[in-house]
Amino acid sequence: MARAWRCAGLRWAAEGPALLWDGGRRSPLSRGKRVAFAVAEGGVRGCVGARGHACPVRAAVSGRSTGARCEECARLDRAHSVAADGIADDPRPYRVYLAWFGPGLVKVGITAVERGPARLLEQGAVCFSWLGSGPLMAARRTEELLRAALRVPDRIPYAEKRAVRAALPGDEEERVREIRELHGRAVELAQWPESLTRAPFEGVDHLRAFGLDTAPAARGEVTELVAGGAVGGELVAAAGPDLHLASGEGVIVLDTRLMRGWELVPVGCEGGLEVRLPVREFRAAGHAQDGLF
C-alpha cells in the first residue's frame, strides 16, 4: 500500500511556492510540474489542531472548510492571531499595504516587516504597494482609517479573486493604477497616526511570479476533497493558496487549503488531468515512492 501523506499547507518564499507535509518534507512547485494525488479510500478529514498542537478530540471537519479546524481549535487559533486582533502587544514593527487582485478588488492589510512580501504572495495579490510602517497598533489604526475614510475593505473572499484572474489587464501600469491612486489619497488623510512612517508608492507586480501571464483561463474550481477522489495535471500557475492544473480538459483551480486534514496518496497522471472531485464551473470562461510529488 502506498504511503499516505498529510499536507501542512502551501508556503511562499523568494524562490516560489512549496507544499509542506507533516514531518517537515517540502515539495517545491515549479511551473510545468506534474501534480497528482488521491484521497485515501474510506478516509475522514481530521481537524489539524491549533498553534502546533493536535486536536484533543480528533474531530472530523467538513471537506469544504478552508481552515480545516473544528470549532474549538479555530477559536484557539484566532485567539492568538494578529489578523484577528488577538495580539495587541507585539513589539515587532509592522507594515501597512494596499493589495490589488483585479479590477475593483483592492484591500488594505498589515504584515510584520520581517515577513517581507510573503503575506502578499500567500494572499494571491497581483499587485501591491506599501503604505507605511510602524508599531502594531499604529498599523491597526491606519488600516481602520482606510476602511472608514476611503471604504477600503480588509478582506476579499478567494472566490472573488479567482473570478477575475482570467480578465486581468495585460499592461502592468494599468494593473497598478488603482492602488497608485488610492495610495495618494491615503497618505494625505489628516488622521494618519504620527508613529506610522509613510512609504512612497512603489507598485510591485506578481503576475509573472504567479504564472498568470501565460496560463490558460481556468474553467472551474475544486469545491472539496472526498474519500477516494483524485486530481492530477500540469501546474500552469500558482496564486496564493491556489494551484492551476491543466491538461486537454482545461484548467482546474485547486485551493491547497482543502488538502489539509486528509490522508493523501500518490497516483500517476500520465493520462493528463484527472478529476474525481466535486468541481464548480465558473459562470463565464476564464472565470511506493519516497514522496507524494
Coordinates of C-alpha atoms in Angstrom, one line a residue:
M1 CA 0.0 0.0 0.0
A2 CA 1.3 3.5 -0.9
R3 CA 2.4 5.7 1.9
A4 CA -0.1 8.3 3.0
W5 CA 0.9 11.9 3.4
R6 CA -0.7 14.8 5.3
C7 CA -0.4 18.2 3.8
A8 CA 0.6 21.0 6.2
G9 CA -0.3 23.8 3.7
L10 CA 1.4 25.8 0.9
R11 CA 4.1 28.4 1.7
W12 CA 5.6 31.1 -0.5
A13 CA 9.3 32.1 -0.4
A14 CA 11.5 34.1 -2.7
E15 CA 12.2 31.0 -4.9
G16 CA 8.5 30.3 -5.3
P17 CA 5.7 28.2 -3.7
A18 CA 6.1 24.8 -2.0
L19 CA 3.7 22.3 -0.4
L20 CA 4.6 21.4 3.2
W21 CA 4.0 18.0 4.7
D22 CA 3.7 16.8 8.3
G23 CA 7.2 15.7 9.3
G24 CA 8.9 18.6 7.6
R25 CA 9.1 17.5 3.9
R26 CA 8.8 20.2 1.3
S27 CA 7.6 19.8 -2.3
P28 CA 8.7 22.8 -4.4
L29 CA 6.2 23.7 -7.1
S30 CA 7.6 25.0 -10.4
R31 CA 5.5 25.6 -13.5
G32 CA 5.3 22.6 -15.7
K33 CA 5.5 20.2 -12.8
R34 CA 3.2 17.2 -12.8
V35 CA 1.0 17.2 -9.7
A36 CA -1.2 14.2 -8.8
F37 CA -2.7 12.7 -5.7
A38 CA -5.7 10.7 -4.4
V39 CA -7.6 10.8 -1.2
A40 CA -7.3 7.6 0.7
E41 CA -10.3 5.3 0.4
G42 CA -12.6 5.4 3.4
G43 CA -10.7 8.4 4.8
V44 CA -12.2 11.1 7.1
R45 CA -10.9 14.6 7.2
G46 CA -9.5 15.4 10.6
C47 CA -9.0 18.7 12.4
V48 CA -5.4 19.9 12.1
G49 CA -5.4 21.4 15.6
A50 CA -4.2 24.8 16.7
R51 CA -0.9 26.6 17.3
G52 CA 1.2 23.5 16.7
H53 CA -1.0 21.3 19.0
A54 CA -3.1 18.3 17.8
C55 CA -6.8 18.5 18.2
P56 CA -7.6 17.0 21.6
V57 CA -10.7 15.2 20.4
R58 CA -9.5 14.4 16.9
A59 CA -12.6 15.9 15.5
A60 CA -13.8 15.4 11.9
V61 CA -14.2 18.5 9.8
S62 CA -16.1 19.4 6.7
G63 CA -14.5 18.8 3.3
R64 CA -15.4 22.4 2.3
S65 CA -13.6 24.1 5.2
T66 CA -10.6 26.0 4.2
G67 CA -9.5 26.3 7.8
A68 CA -9.5 22.5 8.4
R69 CA -10.2 23.1 12.1
C70 CA -13.0 22.1 14.4
E71 CA -14.9 25.0 16.2
E72 CA -12.8 24.8 19.4
C73 CA -9.4 24.7 17.6
A74 CA -10.4 27.5 15.3
R75 CA -11.3 29.6 18.3
L76 CA -7.9 28.9 20.0
D77 CA -6.1 29.7 16.8
R78 CA -7.7 33.0 16.3
A79 CA -7.3 33.9 20.0
H80 CA -3.5 34.2 19.3
S81 CA -3.7 35.8 15.8
V82 CA -2.6 39.3 14.9
A83 CA -5.1 39.2 12.0
A84 CA -8.0 38.6 14.4
D85 CA -6.7 41.3 16.9
G86 CA -5.8 38.5 19.3
I87 CA -2.4 40.1 20.0
A88 CA -2.1 43.8 21.0
D89 CA 1.4 44.0 22.4
D90 CA 3.6 42.5 19.6
P91 CA 6.8 44.6 19.7
R92 CA 7.7 43.9 16.1
P93 CA 7.4 46.7 13.5
Y94 CA 4.6 46.3 11.0
R95 CA 3.8 47.4 7.5
V96 CA 0.5 48.6 6.1
Y97 CA -0.1 47.7 2.5
L98 CA -2.6 48.1 -0.4
A99 CA -3.2 44.9 -2.4
W100 CA -4.9 44.6 -5.8
F101 CA -6.4 41.4 -7.0
G102 CA -8.2 42.6 -10.1
P103 CA -10.4 45.5 -11.4
G104 CA -12.3 46.9 -8.4
L105 CA -10.7 44.5 -5.9
V106 CA -8.4 46.4 -3.6
K107 CA -7.8 45.7 0.1
V108 CA -5.8 47.1 3.0
G109 CA -3.8 44.9 5.4
I110 CA -0.9 44.7 7.7
T111 CA 2.1 42.3 7.9
A112 CA 5.2 42.1 10.1
V113 CA 8.2 43.8 8.5
E114 CA 10.3 40.7 8.9
R115 CA 8.0 38.7 6.6
G116 CA 8.7 40.9 3.6
P117 CA 6.2 40.4 0.7
A118 CA 5.4 36.8 1.7
R119 CA 2.0 37.7 3.1
L120 CA 1.1 39.3 -0.3
L121 CA 2.1 36.2 -2.2
E122 CA 0.1 34.0 0.2
Q123 CA -3.0 36.1 -0.4
G124 CA -2.7 36.0 -4.2
A125 CA -2.2 39.8 -4.5
V126 CA -1.5 40.5 -8.2
C127 CA -0.1 43.9 -7.3
F128 CA 0.7 45.7 -4.1
S129 CA 2.4 48.8 -2.6
W130 CA 3.5 49.5 1.0
L131 CA 1.7 52.4 2.6
G132 CA 3.8 52.8 5.8
S133 CA 5.5 51.2 8.7
G134 CA 5.4 51.5 12.5
P135 CA 4.2 49.8 15.7
L136 CA 1.4 47.3 15.5
M137 CA -1.3 49.5 17.0
A138 CA -0.4 52.4 14.7
A139 CA -0.7 50.0 11.7
R140 CA -4.0 48.8 13.0
R141 CA -5.3 52.4 13.3
T142 CA -4.2 53.1 9.8
E143 CA -6.0 50.0 8.5
E144 CA -9.2 51.1 10.3
L145 CA -8.7 54.7 8.9
L146 CA -8.7 53.5 5.3
R147 CA -11.8 51.3 5.9
A148 CA -13.7 54.2 7.4
A149 CA -12.5 57.2 5.3
L150 CA -11.9 55.5 2.0
R151 CA -14.1 52.4 2.3
V152 CA -11.3 50.0 1.6
P153 CA -12.1 46.5 2.9
D154 CA -9.6 44.5 4.8
R155 CA -10.8 41.2 3.4
I156 CA -11.7 39.9 -0.1
P157 CA -13.1 36.3 -0.5
Y158 CA -10.9 34.0 -2.5
A159 CA -13.8 33.2 -4.8
E160 CA -13.9 36.8 -5.9
K161 CA -10.1 36.8 -6.5
R162 CA -10.4 33.7 -8.7
A163 CA -13.3 35.1 -10.7
V164 CA -11.3 38.0 -12.1
R165 CA -8.0 36.3 -12.8
A166 CA -8.9 35.4 -16.4
A167 CA -9.6 39.1 -17.2
L168 CA -6.6 40.8 -15.7
P169 CA -5.2 43.8 -17.8
G170 CA -2.1 42.8 -19.8
D171 CA -0.4 46.2 -19.1
E172 CA 1.4 46.5 -15.8
E173 CA 0.8 50.2 -15.5
E174 CA -2.9 49.5 -15.8
R175 CA -2.8 46.9 -13.1
V176 CA -1.2 49.2 -10.6
R177 CA -3.3 52.2 -11.4
E178 CA -6.0 51.7 -8.8
I179 CA -3.6 51.3 -5.9
R180 CA -1.4 54.2 -7.1
E181 CA -4.5 56.5 -6.9
L182 CA -5.6 55.1 -3.6
H183 CA -2.1 55.4 -2.1
G184 CA -2.1 59.1 -3.0
R185 CA -5.4 59.6 -1.2
A186 CA -4.4 57.5 1.8
V187 CA -1.2 59.3 2.7
E188 CA -3.0 62.7 2.6
L189 CA -5.5 61.7 5.3
A190 CA -5.4 64.1 8.2
Q191 CA -5.9 61.4 10.8
W192 CA -2.8 59.5 9.8
P193 CA -1.1 58.1 13.0
E194 CA 2.1 60.1 13.9
S195 CA 4.0 56.9 14.8
L196 CA 3.5 55.4 11.3
T197 CA 6.0 56.4 8.7
R198 CA 4.6 57.0 5.3
A199 CA 6.1 55.0 2.4
P200 CA 6.4 56.3 -1.1
F201 CA 4.3 54.5 -3.8
E202 CA 6.2 51.6 -5.3
G203 CA 4.0 49.1 -7.2
V204 CA 5.1 45.5 -7.1
D205 CA 3.6 43.2 -9.8
H206 CA 3.2 39.4 -9.2
L207 CA 1.6 38.4 -12.5
R208 CA 4.7 36.7 -13.8
A209 CA 5.7 35.3 -10.4
F210 CA 2.3 33.6 -10.3
G211 CA 2.5 32.4 -13.9
L212 CA -0.8 34.2 -14.7
D213 CA 0.8 36.0 -17.7
T214 CA 0.9 32.7 -19.7
A215 CA -1.6 30.4 -18.0
P216 CA -4.8 29.5 -19.9
A217 CA -8.0 30.7 -18.3
A218 CA -9.4 28.3 -15.7
R219 CA -12.8 26.6 -16.3
G220 CA -13.7 25.8 -12.7
E221 CA -12.6 25.1 -9.2
V222 CA -12.5 22.1 -6.8
T223 CA -15.0 22.7 -4.1
E224 CA -13.9 19.9 -1.7
L225 CA -11.9 16.7 -1.4
V226 CA -13.7 13.5 -0.8
A227 CA -12.5 10.0 0.2
G228 CA -11.5 8.0 -2.9
G229 CA -11.3 11.2 -5.0
A230 CA -8.3 12.2 -7.1
V231 CA -6.9 15.1 -9.1
G232 CA -3.8 15.5 -11.3
G233 CA -2.3 17.6 -14.0
E234 CA 0.3 20.1 -15.1
L235 CA 0.9 23.1 -12.9
V236 CA 0.5 26.2 -15.1
A237 CA 0.1 28.8 -12.4
A238 CA 0.0 29.3 -8.6
A239 CA -1.5 32.3 -6.9
G240 CA -1.9 32.5 -3.1
P241 CA -3.0 29.0 -2.0
D242 CA -4.4 28.1 -5.4
L243 CA -2.8 25.7 -7.9
H244 CA -4.0 25.9 -11.5
L245 CA -3.8 22.4 -13.0
A246 CA -4.1 21.8 -16.7
S247 CA -4.5 19.2 -19.5
G248 CA -6.5 18.8 -22.6
E249 CA -9.7 19.0 -20.5
G250 CA -8.9 22.6 -19.4
V251 CA -7.6 24.2 -16.3
I252 CA -9.0 23.5 -12.8
V253 CA -8.1 25.6 -9.7
L254 CA -7.3 23.6 -6.5
D255 CA -7.2 25.5 -3.2
T256 CA -4.5 23.7 -1.3
R257 CA -6.1 24.7 2.0
L258 CA -8.7 22.0 1.1
M259 CA -5.9 19.4 1.2
R260 CA -5.1 19.8 4.9
G261 CA -6.5 17.1 7.3
W262 CA -6.8 14.4 4.6
E263 CA -4.6 11.3 4.1
L264 CA -3.3 11.7 0.5
V265 CA -1.6 9.0 -1.6
P266 CA 0.4 9.3 -4.8
V267 CA -1.1 8.4 -8.2
G268 CA 0.2 8.6 -11.7
C269 CA -1.1 11.3 -14.0
E270 CA 0.1 10.1 -17.4
G271 CA -3.4 10.4 -18.8
G272 CA -3.5 14.1 -18.2
L273 CA -5.8 16.0 -15.9
E274 CA -7.9 13.6 -13.9
V275 CA -10.7 14.9 -11.6
R276 CA -12.7 12.7 -9.4
L277 CA -13.7 15.5 -7.0
P278 CA -16.6 18.0 -7.0
V279 CA -15.9 20.8 -9.3
R280 CA -17.8 24.1 -9.7
E281 CA -17.7 25.5 -13.2
F282 CA -17.0 29.2 -13.5
R283 CA -20.0 31.1 -14.8
A284 CA -18.0 32.7 -17.6
A285 CA -14.9 31.4 -19.5
G286 CA -11.8 32.4 -17.5
H287 CA -13.9 32.7 -14.7
A288 CA 5.9 3.2 -3.1
Q289 CA 7.7 6.3 -3.7
D290 CA 9.6 8.5 -1.3
G291 CA 7.3 11.5 -1.7
L292 CA 3.9 12.5 -2.9
F293 CA 5.4 14.7 -5.6

